[in-house]
CSV table of C-alpha atoms in Angstrom, one decimal:
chain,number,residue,atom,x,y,z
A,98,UNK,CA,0.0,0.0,0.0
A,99,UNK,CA,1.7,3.2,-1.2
A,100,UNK,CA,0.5,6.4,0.7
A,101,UNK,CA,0.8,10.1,-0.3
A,102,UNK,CA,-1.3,13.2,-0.4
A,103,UNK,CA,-0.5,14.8,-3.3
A,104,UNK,CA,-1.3,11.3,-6.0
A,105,UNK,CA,-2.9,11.8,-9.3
A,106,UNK,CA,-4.7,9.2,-10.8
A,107,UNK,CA,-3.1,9.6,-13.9
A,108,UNK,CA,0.4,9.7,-12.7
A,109,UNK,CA,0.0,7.0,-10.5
A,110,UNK,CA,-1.6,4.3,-13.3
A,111,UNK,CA,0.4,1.9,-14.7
A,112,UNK,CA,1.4,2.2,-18.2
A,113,UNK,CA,-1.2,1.1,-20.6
A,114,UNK,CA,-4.0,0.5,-17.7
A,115,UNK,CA,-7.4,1.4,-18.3
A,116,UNK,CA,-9.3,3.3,-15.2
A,117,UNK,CA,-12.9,4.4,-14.3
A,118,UNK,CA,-14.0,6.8,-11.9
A,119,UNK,CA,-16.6,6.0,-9.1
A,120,UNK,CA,-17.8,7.0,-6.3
A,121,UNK,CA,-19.1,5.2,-2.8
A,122,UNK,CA,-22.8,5.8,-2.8
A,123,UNK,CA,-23.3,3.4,-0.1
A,124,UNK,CA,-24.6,5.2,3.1
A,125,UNK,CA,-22.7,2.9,5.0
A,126,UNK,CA,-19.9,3.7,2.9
A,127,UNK,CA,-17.1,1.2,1.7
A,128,UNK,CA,-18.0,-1.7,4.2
A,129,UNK,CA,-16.6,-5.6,4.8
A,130,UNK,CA,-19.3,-7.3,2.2
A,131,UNK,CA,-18.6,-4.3,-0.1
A,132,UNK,CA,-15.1,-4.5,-0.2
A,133,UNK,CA,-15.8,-8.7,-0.3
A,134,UNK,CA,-17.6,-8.0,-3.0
A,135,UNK,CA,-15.1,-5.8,-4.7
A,136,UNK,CA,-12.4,-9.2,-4.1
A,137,UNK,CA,-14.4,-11.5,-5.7
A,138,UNK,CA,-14.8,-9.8,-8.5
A,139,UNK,CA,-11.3,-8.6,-9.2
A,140,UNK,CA,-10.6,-12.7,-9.0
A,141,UNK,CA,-13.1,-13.3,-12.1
A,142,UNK,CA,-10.3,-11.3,-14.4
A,143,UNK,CA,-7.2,-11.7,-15.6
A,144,UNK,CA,-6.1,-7.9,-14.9
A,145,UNK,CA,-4.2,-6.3,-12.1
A,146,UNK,CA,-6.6,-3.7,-10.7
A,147,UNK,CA,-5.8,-1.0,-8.1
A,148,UNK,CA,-8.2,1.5,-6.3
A,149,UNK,CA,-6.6,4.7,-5.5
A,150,UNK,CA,-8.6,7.1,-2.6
A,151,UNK,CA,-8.1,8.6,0.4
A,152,UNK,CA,-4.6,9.4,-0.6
A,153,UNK,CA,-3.5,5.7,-0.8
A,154,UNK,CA,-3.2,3.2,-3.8
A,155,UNK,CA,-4.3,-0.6,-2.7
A,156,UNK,CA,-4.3,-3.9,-4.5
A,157,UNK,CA,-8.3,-4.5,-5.1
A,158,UNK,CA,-7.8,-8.1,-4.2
A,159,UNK,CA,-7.2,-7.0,-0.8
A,160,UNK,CA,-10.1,-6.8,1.5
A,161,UNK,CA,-8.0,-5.1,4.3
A,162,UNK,CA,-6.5,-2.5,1.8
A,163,UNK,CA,-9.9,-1.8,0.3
A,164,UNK,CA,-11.3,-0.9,3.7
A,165,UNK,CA,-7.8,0.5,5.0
A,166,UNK,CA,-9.2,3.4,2.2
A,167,UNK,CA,-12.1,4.5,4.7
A,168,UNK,CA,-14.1,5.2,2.1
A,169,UNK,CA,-17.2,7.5,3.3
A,170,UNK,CA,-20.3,7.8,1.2
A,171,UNK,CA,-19.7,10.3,-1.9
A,172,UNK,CA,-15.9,9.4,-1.5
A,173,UNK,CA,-14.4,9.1,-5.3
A,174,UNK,CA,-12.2,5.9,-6.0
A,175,UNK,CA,-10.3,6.0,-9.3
A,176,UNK,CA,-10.0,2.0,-10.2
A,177,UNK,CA,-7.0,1.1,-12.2
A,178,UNK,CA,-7.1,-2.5,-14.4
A,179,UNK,CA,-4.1,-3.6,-16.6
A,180,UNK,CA,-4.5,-7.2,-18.5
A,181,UNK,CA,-6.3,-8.9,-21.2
A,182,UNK,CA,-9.5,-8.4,-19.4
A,183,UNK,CA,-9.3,-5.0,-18.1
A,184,UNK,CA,-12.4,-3.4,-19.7
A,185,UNK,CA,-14.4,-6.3,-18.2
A,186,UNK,CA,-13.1,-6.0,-14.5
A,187,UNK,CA,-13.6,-2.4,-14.5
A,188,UNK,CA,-17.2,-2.8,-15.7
A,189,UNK,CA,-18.0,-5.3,-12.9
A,190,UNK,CA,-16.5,-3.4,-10.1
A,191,UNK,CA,-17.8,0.1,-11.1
A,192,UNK,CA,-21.6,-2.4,-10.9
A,193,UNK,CA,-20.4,-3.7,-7.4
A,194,UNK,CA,-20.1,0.2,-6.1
A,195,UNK,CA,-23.5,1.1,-8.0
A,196,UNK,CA,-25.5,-1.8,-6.9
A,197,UNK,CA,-26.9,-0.3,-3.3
A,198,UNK,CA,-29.2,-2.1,-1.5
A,199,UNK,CA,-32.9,-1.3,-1.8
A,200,UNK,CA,-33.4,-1.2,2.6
A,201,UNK,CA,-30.1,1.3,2.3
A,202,UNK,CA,-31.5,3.8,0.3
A,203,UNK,CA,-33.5,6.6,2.1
């Protein structure tokens, strides 16, 4: 986990990765099933894909890096995918942070 305040999404990409902006619309923000959700769905892909908020850049196959993030609702995460199945991971993830509950919406 690589921490710093001043990272820009676009410097801190790899070379050649695709990325996608989202943002936590969970009112419980980015929570343990969230963040499991996040995992199992990197897994699916073969692509390398990193979340960068909060000032930190994490592995998304990391549950405790994804919540080390402290994400609060209306946070914006940029993801980052590199690998034959990039566009595809991003797609799913970005749907895991869209899909909220219908008992969590107010």
């Amino acid at each position: 986990m690589l921490q710093s305040s001043n990272l820009s999404p676009l410097r801190c990409r790899p070379q050649g990765s695709q990325i996608r902006v989202v943002r936590v619309m969970d009112p419980a923000g980015l929570h343990l099933r969230r963040c499991l959700a996040v995992v199992n769905a990197v897994r699916k892909y073969e692509a390398r894909v990193t979340v960068i908020g909060n000032g930190q850049i994490v592995d998304a196959a990391s549950i405790l890096g994804l919540l080390s993030i402290a994400a609060i609702p209306g946070t914006e995460l940029v993801l980052s995918a590199k690998g034959p199945t990039a566009d595809e991971a991003l797609e799913d993830i970005a749907n895991v942070f869209a899909d909220i509950p219908a008992e969590d919406i107010c």
